[in-house]
Coordinates of C-alpha atoms in Angstrom, one line a residue:
Y1 CA -11.5 -12.7 -11.5
S2 CA -14.2 -15.1 -13.1
D3 CA -14.9 -17.1 -10.0
G4 CA -16.7 -14.9 -7.4
M5 CA -17.5 -17.4 -4.9
L6 CA -13.8 -18.7 -4.8
R7 CA -12.5 -15.2 -4.4
D8 CA -14.9 -14.3 -1.6
E9 CA -14.4 -17.4 0.4
L10 CA -10.4 -17.0 0.0
R11 CA -10.7 -13.3 0.8
E12 CA -12.7 -14.1 4.1
I13 CA -10.0 -16.8 5.3
L14 CA -7.1 -14.4 4.5
K15 CA -8.7 -11.8 6.7
N16 CA -7.7 -13.8 9.5
V17 CA -3.9 -14.4 8.5
T18 CA -1.3 -12.9 10.6
D19 CA 1.9 -11.5 9.4
I20 CA 3.8 -14.6 9.3
E21 CA 7.0 -13.0 8.0
R22 CA 7.1 -10.9 11.1
L23 CA 6.5 -13.8 13.6
T24 CA 9.1 -15.9 11.9
T25 CA 11.8 -13.0 12.0
R26 CA 11.0 -12.7 15.7
L27 CA 11.5 -16.6 15.9
V28 CA 14.8 -16.4 14.3
Y29 CA 16.0 -13.5 16.7
G30 CA 14.7 -15.0 19.7
T31 CA 12.0 -12.3 20.3
A32 CA 8.9 -14.0 20.0
N33 CA 6.7 -14.3 22.8
A34 CA 4.0 -17.0 23.6
R35 CA 1.2 -15.0 22.0
D36 CA 3.2 -14.7 18.7
L37 CA 3.4 -18.5 18.7
K38 CA -0.3 -18.7 19.4
S39 CA -1.0 -16.4 16.4
L40 CA 1.1 -18.6 14.3
E41 CA -0.8 -21.6 15.5
K42 CA -4.0 -20.0 14.5
T43 CA -2.8 -18.9 11.1
I44 CA -1.6 -22.5 10.4
R45 CA -5.0 -23.8 11.3
L46 CA -6.2 -22.0 8.2
F47 CA -4.0 -23.8 5.9
P48 CA -6.4 -26.8 5.2
Q49 CA -9.4 -24.5 4.5
I50 CA -7.3 -22.8 1.9
K51 CA -5.9 -25.9 0.3
E52 CA -9.3 -27.4 0.3
L53 CA -10.7 -24.3 -1.7
L54 CA -7.8 -24.4 -4.1
N55 CA -8.0 -28.2 -4.8
G56 CA -10.6 -27.5 -7.5
A57 CA -8.4 -24.8 -9.1
K58 CA -7.7 -25.0 -12.9
T59 CA -4.9 -22.5 -13.3
N60 CA -1.4 -23.6 -13.2
S61 CA -0.4 -20.7 -10.9
L62 CA -3.1 -21.7 -8.3
K63 CA -2.3 -25.2 -8.5
R64 CA 1.4 -24.2 -7.6
L65 CA 0.3 -22.2 -4.6
N66 CA -1.7 -25.1 -3.2
S67 CA 1.4 -27.4 -3.7
E68 CA 3.3 -24.9 -1.8
I69 CA 1.1 -24.7 1.3
D70 CA 1.9 -27.5 3.8
P71 CA -0.9 -28.1 6.3
L72 CA 1.8 -28.2 9.3
T73 CA -0.5 -29.8 11.4
E74 CA 2.0 -31.2 13.7
I75 CA 3.3 -27.6 14.2
A76 CA -0.2 -26.1 15.2
D77 CA -0.7 -29.4 17.3
S78 CA 2.3 -28.8 19.3
I79 CA 1.7 -25.0 19.8
E80 CA -2.0 -25.6 20.8
N81 CA -0.9 -28.5 23.3
T82 CA 1.8 -26.6 24.8
I83 CA 0.6 -22.7 24.9
S84 CA -2.2 -21.6 27.0
E85 CA -5.4 -20.1 25.3
E86 CA -4.5 -16.5 26.8
P87 CA -0.8 -16.5 27.4
A88 CA 1.0 -13.7 29.3
I89 CA 3.1 -11.3 27.1
T90 CA 6.4 -11.7 29.3
L91 CA 8.1 -15.2 29.2
K92 CA 9.7 -15.4 32.5
E93 CA 6.8 -14.7 34.7
G94 CA 4.7 -17.8 34.0
G95 CA 1.3 -18.2 32.6
I96 CA 2.3 -19.3 29.2
I97 CA 2.4 -23.0 29.5
R98 CA -1.4 -24.9 29.1
R99 CA -2.3 -26.9 32.3
G100 CA -2.2 -30.7 31.6
C101 CA 0.9 -30.2 29.3
N102 CA 3.5 -31.2 31.9
A103 CA 3.0 -32.9 35.3
A104 CA 5.8 -30.9 37.2
V105 CA 4.5 -27.7 35.9
D106 CA 1.0 -28.6 37.1
E107 CA 2.4 -29.6 40.4
L108 CA 4.2 -26.3 40.8
Y109 CA 1.4 -24.2 39.7
E110 CA -0.7 -26.0 42.5
M111 CA 1.8 -25.2 44.9
V112 CA 1.8 -21.6 44.0
T113 CA -1.7 -21.1 43.7
N114 CA -2.8 -23.3 46.5
G115 CA -0.1 -22.9 48.9
K116 CA -2.5 -22.3 52.1
A117 CA -4.3 -25.5 51.0
W118 CA -0.9 -27.4 51.3
I119 CA -0.3 -26.3 54.9
A120 CA -4.0 -26.8 55.8
R121 CA -3.5 -30.5 54.5
I122 CA -0.2 -30.9 56.6
E123 CA -1.9 -29.7 59.7
E124 CA -4.9 -32.2 59.2
L125 CA -2.3 -35.0 58.7
E126 CA -0.3 -34.1 61.9
R127 CA -3.5 -34.2 64.1
E128 CA -4.6 -37.5 62.7
K129 CA -1.0 -38.8 63.3
T130 CA -0.5 -37.3 67.0
G131 CA -4.2 -37.4 68.3
I132 CA -3.5 -33.7 69.3
K133 CA -6.8 -31.8 68.3
S134 CA -5.6 -28.7 69.1
L135 CA -2.5 -28.7 66.8
K136 CA -1.9 -26.0 64.3
V137 CA 0.4 -25.0 61.7
G138 CA 1.5 -21.3 61.5
Y139 CA 4.2 -19.0 60.2
N140 CA 6.3 -16.2 61.0
R141 CA 9.6 -14.5 59.2
V142 CA 12.0 -15.9 61.9
F143 CA 11.0 -19.8 61.9
G144 CA 9.0 -20.1 59.0
Y145 CA 6.4 -22.7 58.9
Y146 CA 6.0 -24.4 62.5
I147 CA 3.8 -26.8 64.5
E148 CA 2.4 -25.2 67.6
V149 CA 1.3 -27.3 70.4
P150 CA -0.6 -26.3 73.6
K151 CA 1.1 -27.2 77.0
S152 CA -1.7 -29.5 77.9
S153 CA -0.8 -31.8 75.1
I154 CA 3.0 -31.7 75.3
D155 CA 3.2 -35.4 76.5
Q156 CA 1.6 -36.2 73.0
V157 CA 4.4 -34.8 71.0
P158 CA 6.2 -37.6 69.1
D159 CA 10.1 -37.8 69.1
S160 CA 10.3 -36.6 65.4
Y161 CA 9.4 -33.2 66.4
I162 CA 12.0 -30.6 66.9
R163 CA 11.4 -28.1 69.4
R164 CA 11.9 -24.3 68.1
Q165 CA 10.5 -22.2 70.7
T166 CA 8.8 -22.1 74.0
L167 CA 5.7 -20.3 74.9
S168 CA 3.8 -19.1 77.8
N169 CA 0.9 -21.4 76.8
G170 CA 2.7 -24.0 74.5
E171 CA 5.6 -24.8 72.2
R172 CA 6.2 -24.6 68.6
F173 CA 8.1 -27.6 66.5
V174 CA 9.0 -28.3 63.0
T175 CA 9.4 -31.4 61.2
P176 CA 11.8 -32.5 58.3
E177 CA 8.4 -33.1 55.9
L178 CA 7.2 -29.5 57.2
K179 CA 10.5 -27.9 56.1
E180 CA 10.8 -29.7 52.9
T181 CA 7.1 -28.6 51.9
E182 CA 8.0 -25.0 53.1
S183 CA 11.0 -25.1 50.6
R184 CA 8.9 -26.5 48.0
V185 CA 6.1 -24.0 48.5
I186 CA 8.4 -20.7 48.7
G187 CA 10.4 -21.7 45.9
A188 CA 7.7 -23.1 43.6
R189 CA 7.1 -19.7 41.8
D190 CA 10.6 -19.3 40.8
R191 CA 10.8 -22.9 39.6
L192 CA 7.5 -22.6 38.1
Y193 CA 8.7 -19.6 35.9
A194 CA 11.9 -21.2 34.8
L195 CA 10.3 -24.5 34.0
E196 CA 7.7 -22.6 31.7
Y197 CA 10.3 -20.5 29.9
E198 CA 12.4 -23.8 29.3
L199 CA 9.6 -25.5 27.9
F200 CA 8.6 -22.5 25.9
V201 CA 12.3 -22.4 24.6
A202 CA 11.8 -26.1 23.5
L203 CA 8.6 -25.4 21.6
R204 CA 10.3 -22.4 19.8
D205 CA 13.1 -24.3 18.7
Y206 CA 10.8 -27.3 17.3
V207 CA 8.7 -24.4 15.5
L208 CA 12.3 -23.4 13.9
N209 CA 13.2 -26.6 12.5
S210 CA 10.1 -26.0 10.2
L211 CA 11.1 -22.4 9.2
E212 CA 11.4 -23.2 5.5
P213 CA 7.9 -24.8 4.8
I214 CA 6.5 -22.0 7.0
K215 CA 8.2 -19.3 4.8
T216 CA 7.0 -21.0 1.7
A217 CA 3.6 -21.0 2.7
A218 CA 3.7 -17.6 3.8
N219 CA 5.0 -16.5 0.4
A220 CA 2.1 -18.6 -1.3
L221 CA -0.4 -16.8 0.8
A222 CA 1.2 -13.6 0.1
E223 CA 0.8 -14.1 -3.6
L224 CA -2.6 -15.6 -3.2
D225 CA -3.7 -12.3 -1.5
V226 CA -2.3 -10.2 -4.3
Y227 CA -4.3 -12.3 -6.8
C228 CA -7.6 -11.9 -4.9
S229 CA -7.0 -8.2 -4.4
N230 CA -6.2 -7.6 -7.9
A231 CA -9.2 -9.5 -9.2
E232 CA -11.7 -7.9 -6.6
I233 CA -10.6 -4.5 -7.6
A234 CA -10.8 -5.4 -11.4
R235 CA -14.2 -6.7 -11.0
E236 CA -15.5 -4.1 -8.8
Q237 CA -14.1 -1.1 -11.0
N238 CA -14.7 -3.0 -14.5
Y239 CA -11.0 -3.2 -15.2
V240 CA -10.0 -5.2 -18.5
C241 CA -7.5 -7.8 -19.0
P242 CA -4.7 -6.1 -21.3
E243 CA -3.4 -8.0 -24.2
I244 CA 0.5 -8.0 -23.6
D245 CA 2.8 -8.5 -26.5
R246 CA 6.1 -7.2 -27.7
S247 CA 5.0 -4.9 -30.4
D248 CA 5.7 -1.2 -30.0
K249 CA 2.1 -0.4 -29.7
I250 CA 0.2 1.0 -26.7
I251 CA -3.7 1.1 -27.4
L252 CA -6.2 2.0 -24.7
K253 CA -9.9 2.6 -25.2
N254 CA -11.6 4.6 -22.5
S255 CA -8.7 4.5 -20.0
R256 CA -9.2 6.0 -16.5
H257 CA -6.9 7.0 -13.6
P258 CA -7.3 4.0 -11.1
V259 CA -7.0 6.6 -8.1
V260 CA -8.3 9.6 -9.1
E261 CA -11.7 8.1 -10.2
R262 CA -12.2 6.7 -6.7
F263 CA -11.8 10.1 -5.1
L264 CA -14.3 11.9 -7.6
E265 CA -17.6 12.2 -5.3
G266 CA -20.7 13.4 -7.1
S267 CA -18.9 13.6 -10.6
Y268 CA -18.1 11.4 -13.3
F269 CA -14.4 10.5 -14.2
V270 CA -14.2 11.2 -18.2
P271 CA -12.2 8.2 -19.7
N272 CA -10.0 8.9 -22.7
D273 CA -8.2 6.9 -25.4
C274 CA -4.5 6.6 -26.4
V275 CA -2.9 5.5 -29.3
L276 CA 0.9 5.4 -29.5
D277 CA 3.6 3.4 -31.5
C278 CA 7.3 4.1 -32.3
A279 CA 6.2 5.4 -36.1
S280 CA 3.7 8.0 -36.9
N281 CA 2.3 8.1 -33.3
R282 CA 5.5 8.6 -31.4
I283 CA 5.0 11.5 -29.4
M284 CA 1.5 12.8 -28.2
L285 CA 2.0 16.8 -28.0
I286 CA -0.7 17.7 -25.5
T287 CA -1.8 21.5 -25.0
G288 CA -4.6 22.7 -23.1
P289 CA -5.4 25.0 -19.9
N290 CA -4.2 24.2 -16.5
M291 CA -6.6 22.1 -14.5
A292 CA -8.0 20.7 -17.6
G293 CA -6.6 17.3 -16.8
K294 CA -3.2 16.8 -19.0
S295 CA -1.1 15.6 -16.1
T296 CA -4.0 13.3 -14.9
Y297 CA -4.2 11.9 -18.5
M298 CA -0.6 11.2 -18.7
R299 CA -0.1 9.5 -15.5
Q300 CA -3.0 7.0 -16.1
I301 CA -1.6 6.0 -19.3
A302 CA 1.9 5.1 -17.2
L303 CA -0.2 3.7 -14.7
C304 CA -2.2 1.4 -17.1
I305 CA 1.3 0.2 -18.4
I306 CA 3.0 -0.2 -15.2
L307 CA -0.3 -2.2 -13.9
A308 CA -0.3 -4.4 -16.9
Q309 CA 3.3 -5.3 -16.6
A310 CA 2.7 -6.0 -13.0
G311 CA 0.3 -8.6 -14.0
C312 CA -3.0 -6.7 -13.3
F313 CA -5.8 -5.7 -15.1
V314 CA -6.1 -2.2 -16.3
P315 CA -8.8 0.6 -15.7
A316 CA -10.2 0.7 -19.4
T317 CA -12.4 -0.9 -22.0
E318 CA -9.7 -2.3 -24.0
A319 CA -6.2 -2.5 -23.9
R320 CA -3.2 -3.8 -26.0
I321 CA 0.0 -3.0 -24.3
G322 CA 3.6 -3.7 -25.8
I323 CA 6.1 -4.0 -23.2
V324 CA 8.5 -1.2 -22.3
D325 CA 11.7 -1.4 -20.7
R326 CA 11.3 1.6 -18.3
V327 CA 8.9 4.2 -17.6
F328 CA 10.5 7.7 -17.5
T329 CA 8.6 10.7 -15.9
R330 CA 9.4 14.4 -15.8
V331 CA 6.1 15.4 -13.8
G332 CA 7.1 17.9 -11.0
A333 CA 9.7 19.2 -9.0
S334 CA 10.3 21.4 -5.9
D335 CA 13.2 23.7 -4.8
D336 CA 15.9 21.7 -2.9
L337 CA 17.3 24.7 -1.0
A338 CA 19.8 22.8 1.2
S339 CA 21.7 21.6 -1.8
G340 CA 21.3 24.8 -3.9
N341 CA 19.2 23.3 -6.5
S342 CA 16.1 25.5 -7.7
T343 CA 13.0 24.1 -9.4
F344 CA 14.5 24.5 -13.0
M345 CA 17.8 22.7 -12.0
L346 CA 15.9 19.8 -10.6
E347 CA 13.6 19.7 -13.7
M348 CA 16.8 19.7 -16.0
N349 CA 18.3 17.0 -13.8
E350 CA 15.6 14.8 -14.6
V351 CA 15.4 15.6 -18.2
A352 CA 19.2 15.1 -18.7
D353 CA 18.6 11.3 -17.0
I354 CA 15.9 10.6 -19.4
L355 CA 17.7 11.6 -22.5
K356 CA 20.7 9.8 -21.4
N357 CA 19.0 6.4 -20.4
A358 CA 15.6 6.2 -22.3
T359 CA 15.6 3.7 -25.3
K360 CA 13.2 3.1 -28.2
N361 CA 11.5 0.7 -26.0
S362 CA 10.9 3.1 -23.2
F363 CA 7.8 5.3 -22.1
I364 CA 8.3 8.8 -21.3
I365 CA 6.3 11.5 -19.6
Y366 CA 7.3 15.2 -19.9
D367 CA 5.1 17.5 -18.2
E368 CA 5.6 21.3 -18.7
I369 CA 9.5 21.2 -19.8
G370 CA 10.8 24.6 -19.4
R371 CA 8.6 26.2 -17.5
G372 CA 10.9 27.3 -14.6
T373 CA 12.9 29.7 -16.7
S374 CA 12.2 32.5 -19.2
T375 CA 9.8 32.1 -21.9
Y376 CA 12.1 31.9 -24.9
D377 CA 14.7 29.8 -23.2
G378 CA 12.0 27.3 -22.0
M379 CA 10.3 27.2 -25.2
S380 CA 13.8 26.6 -26.9
I381 CA 14.8 23.8 -24.4
A382 CA 10.9 22.2 -24.6
K383 CA 11.5 22.0 -28.7
A384 CA 15.0 20.9 -28.7
V385 CA 13.8 18.0 -26.1
V386 CA 10.9 17.0 -28.3
E387 CA 13.2 16.7 -31.4
Y388 CA 15.8 14.7 -29.7
T389 CA 13.3 12.4 -28.4
S390 CA 11.8 11.8 -31.6
K391 CA 14.7 11.7 -33.7
K392 CA 17.3 10.0 -31.5
I393 CA 15.5 8.2 -28.9
G394 CA 12.4 7.5 -30.9
A395 CA 10.4 6.4 -27.6
K396 CA 6.8 6.5 -27.2
T397 CA 6.2 9.8 -25.5
L398 CA 3.5 12.1 -23.6
F399 CA 4.9 15.8 -23.8
A400 CA 2.4 18.4 -22.2
T401 CA 3.1 22.1 -22.6
H402 CA 1.7 25.6 -22.6
Y403 CA 4.0 26.6 -25.5
H404 CA 1.7 26.7 -28.5
E405 CA 4.4 27.4 -30.7
L406 CA 5.6 23.9 -30.3
T407 CA 2.4 22.7 -32.1
E408 CA 4.1 23.4 -35.4
L409 CA 6.3 20.3 -34.8
E410 CA 3.5 18.2 -36.1
G411 CA 4.5 19.1 -39.5
E412 CA 8.1 19.4 -39.1
C413 CA 9.1 16.5 -36.8
D414 CA 8.1 12.8 -37.8
G415 CA 6.0 11.0 -35.2
V416 CA 4.9 14.2 -33.5
V417 CA 1.1 14.5 -33.4
N418 CA -1.0 17.3 -31.8
Y419 CA -3.8 16.8 -29.0
N420 CA -5.4 18.8 -26.5
I421 CA -7.9 18.8 -23.6
A422 CA -11.2 20.1 -24.6
A423 CA -12.4 23.2 -22.7
K424 CA -15.1 25.7 -23.4
K425 CA -14.9 29.5 -22.4
R426 CA -18.2 31.3 -20.8
G427 CA -17.8 34.7 -20.2
N428 CA -14.9 34.9 -17.4
D429 CA -15.4 31.1 -16.9
V430 CA -14.0 28.3 -18.5
V431 CA -15.4 24.7 -18.4
F432 CA -13.1 21.7 -18.6
L433 CA -14.5 18.8 -20.6
R434 CA -11.6 16.5 -19.7
K435 CA -11.6 14.9 -23.0
I436 CA -8.6 14.4 -25.2
I437 CA -9.1 15.5 -28.7
K438 CA -6.8 15.8 -31.9
G439 CA -5.4 19.0 -32.9
A440 CA -3.7 21.9 -30.9
A441 CA -5.6 24.0 -28.2
D442 CA -6.7 27.5 -29.2
D443 CA -6.0 29.2 -26.0
S444 CA -4.5 28.5 -22.8
Y445 CA -7.4 30.0 -20.6
G446 CA -5.0 31.3 -17.9
I447 CA -7.0 34.4 -17.2
E448 CA -10.1 32.3 -16.9
V449 CA -8.5 29.8 -14.6
A450 CA -7.3 32.7 -12.4
H451 CA -10.9 34.0 -12.2
L452 CA -12.0 30.4 -11.1
A453 CA -9.5 30.2 -8.3
G454 CA -11.0 33.5 -6.9
V455 CA -8.5 36.3 -8.2
P456 CA -10.2 39.6 -7.7
E457 CA -12.4 40.9 -10.6
A458 CA -10.3 44.0 -11.2
V459 CA -7.1 42.0 -11.5
V460 CA -8.8 39.7 -13.8
N461 CA -10.1 42.5 -16.1
R462 CA -6.7 44.4 -15.8
A463 CA -5.1 41.0 -17.3
K464 CA -7.4 40.8 -20.1
Q465 CA -6.4 44.5 -21.1
I466 CA -2.7 43.8 -20.9
L467 CA -3.4 40.5 -23.1
A468 CA -5.0 42.5 -25.7
S469 CA -2.3 45.2 -25.9
L470 CA 0.7 42.2 -26.1
L471 CA -1.3 40.3 -28.7
E472 CA -1.6 43.7 -30.7
D473 CA 2.0 44.2 -30.5
A474 CA 3.0 40.7 -31.0
P475 CA 4.4 39.7 -34.5
V476 CA 2.0 37.9 -36.5
R477 CA 3.0 34.3 -37.1
V478 CA 2.5 32.5 -40.3
S479 CA 2.7 29.1 -41.7
N480 CA 6.1 27.9 -42.6
K481 CA 5.0 26.7 -45.9
K482 CA 6.6 28.6 -48.8
Q483 CA 4.6 31.3 -50.4
D484 CA 4.6 32.3 -54.0
D485 CA 4.7 35.9 -52.9
D486 CA 6.9 37.4 -50.3
N487 CA 4.0 39.4 -48.8
V488 CA 1.2 37.5 -46.9
S489 CA -2.1 39.1 -46.9
F490 CA -4.3 39.5 -43.7
D491 CA -7.0 37.6 -45.4
L492 CA -4.8 34.6 -45.6
I493 CA -3.8 34.8 -41.8
S494 CA -7.5 35.2 -41.0
E495 CA -8.4 32.1 -43.0
N496 CA -5.8 30.1 -41.4
R497 CA -7.0 31.0 -37.9
V498 CA -10.4 29.8 -38.9
I499 CA -9.1 26.6 -40.3
D500 CA -7.3 26.1 -37.4
R501 CA -10.2 26.6 -35.2
L502 CA -12.4 24.3 -37.2
K503 CA -9.6 21.4 -36.9
A504 CA -9.4 21.8 -33.2
L505 CA -13.3 21.6 -32.7
D506 CA -14.9 18.7 -31.3
I507 CA -18.5 18.6 -32.7
N508 CA -19.6 15.9 -30.1
T509 CA -19.1 18.1 -27.4
L510 CA -20.7 21.1 -28.6
T511 CA -24.4 22.2 -27.6
P512 CA -26.6 23.7 -30.4
Y513 CA -26.1 27.3 -29.0
E514 CA -22.4 26.9 -28.7
A515 CA -22.3 25.6 -32.4
I516 CA -24.3 28.5 -33.5
T517 CA -22.0 30.9 -31.6
I518 CA -18.9 29.5 -32.7
L519 CA -20.3 29.5 -36.6
Y520 CA -21.1 33.4 -36.2
E521 CA -17.7 34.2 -34.8
L522 CA -15.8 32.4 -37.5
K523 CA -18.2 34.1 -40.3
K524 CA -17.6 37.5 -38.7
E525 CA -13.9 36.8 -38.5
L526 CA -13.8 35.8 -42.5
D527 CA -15.8 38.9 -43.2

C-alpha cells in the first residue's frame, strides 16, 4: 500500500503470468500440449524478476512469499531447449520439437521436408559412379523409386543394379541403397511424429517431477497478486486500514459501498457513519422511504466487516471492527414456485435460520421483515424478531423497516436506537439526501416515490385523497408513558408531534428557506 513503485512493477510482471494451476492440472492428467509447456516456461522465466523485487521487502509476509518461489531455472531451460518457439497444437503430427534438440529428429525432419533433394543427391552420386550422364532417378506407384538408363548406355550398367522393367528406349533398375533410401524417406514422417511425441512425453514427465515447487510458487504468486490488487484499489479509492480487535464494537466513519460508489456517474456517493456494540447500540432500527438508501447502507456496513476480516482495507476514513463469527443477512427473496415456496415463506425460512444460529458475536442484517404478509401480521412478526434479537441473541444488528410503529421500541427495548435516512419533500417530489441520522422518519414518502417512478398524476392525487381519509379514521396513537389523567388532550398530541419532528430534523442539511418553512409549519400546528 505504501510502496507504489514496488506495487506497479509487481503488477506489471504479474500481468504476464499464466494460469499455473490449470497448466499443472493438465500435466497431471496428461492433456497438456506443447503450447502449455511453453506458457509454463514463459511464466517461470518471470520468477527471478519477482524474487529480485521482493528481496528488499521488509514485511514478513512478502519475505515468506519470496522464499516460497523457486526460480526453477532448470525446468525453464529444458522446455526452451526442447519445445519449438511456435509449437503445433496437436502432439502426434509433428512440429513441436525444436531443431537442434535431437540429431535423429533433425535427420528425419530433413528427409520429410527435403525428400526431393535426397533423390537428386542419389541421382548425382550414381551418375558419377557409373559415368552414365543421361541416368536419372524416377518414381511410380508400382516400383517406387527407380534408376532409368537409356539403351545406348546399357553396357555401362554395373552388376549391382537389379533390373525391374524394360522399355522401348531404355531399362529401369533399382539398387539396395535406393530402396533403403526410399524406405527411409517414405516412413520418415511417421517416425518423425512418433519420435517427437516420445521426446515430449519425456519432457512432460521431467516437469511433473517438479510439480510441488511449481504449485508452491503458483500459490505464492496468487497470494502476491491478491496483495497487489487489494493495495491498488485501497490506494486508488482511498480505503483505510481497519483496526481489528476482539471487542464488540463496530465503529465506521464515512463508510461507503465499495461497489455502488464505482457505478455512480456524475454524482457523489454520500458516506455514512456507523456505531454498533452489544450494549446500548445493539440494534439500529432504520426507517425512511424506499430508494433512500437503507439497503445500500446496511450492505456497505456488512461489506466493510467482511473486507476487514478478509485482510483488506475498507472504504471509510476510520474503522474499528471487532471480529464477528458470522454475517447473517435477510435482504431479499423471490418466489420459488417449483418447490411451492412464496416470497414470505422464503423470508421466514431465512429469519428462522438467523434466530436459531446467530450468537452474540454475530452481525445481522434484517431488511423489511414481514412485508410479504398483512400489515398487522408483518408488524407483529417484525417487532417480535427485534425483541428476540435484542434480548435473547444480543448481536449487533441493522434492522430496516417501513413499520413506523416499531420506532417505539427505542424506549421499550434495551439497545434499540432509531435512525432514518434523511429525505425532503417538495410538492409531489421527494429528494433523497442519503444521510443516515438519529431519530425516526416522519413519513414513508410512498406516494412521492410512486410519482418519481412515473405513476400517472391522477393516480397519485387519488392516492393522496385515500391516505388523508385513512389518517382521519385511524385511531390516535399516544405515548406509552403513564398519564395523570385518563383523557389525553389534543394539545398534548400536537406538542408531541412537534417534538418528534424537531428530534428528527438534521439542521445541517436544511437550506434557509426550508428551515423557515418548517418553522412556519410547526408554529401553525402548535397554534
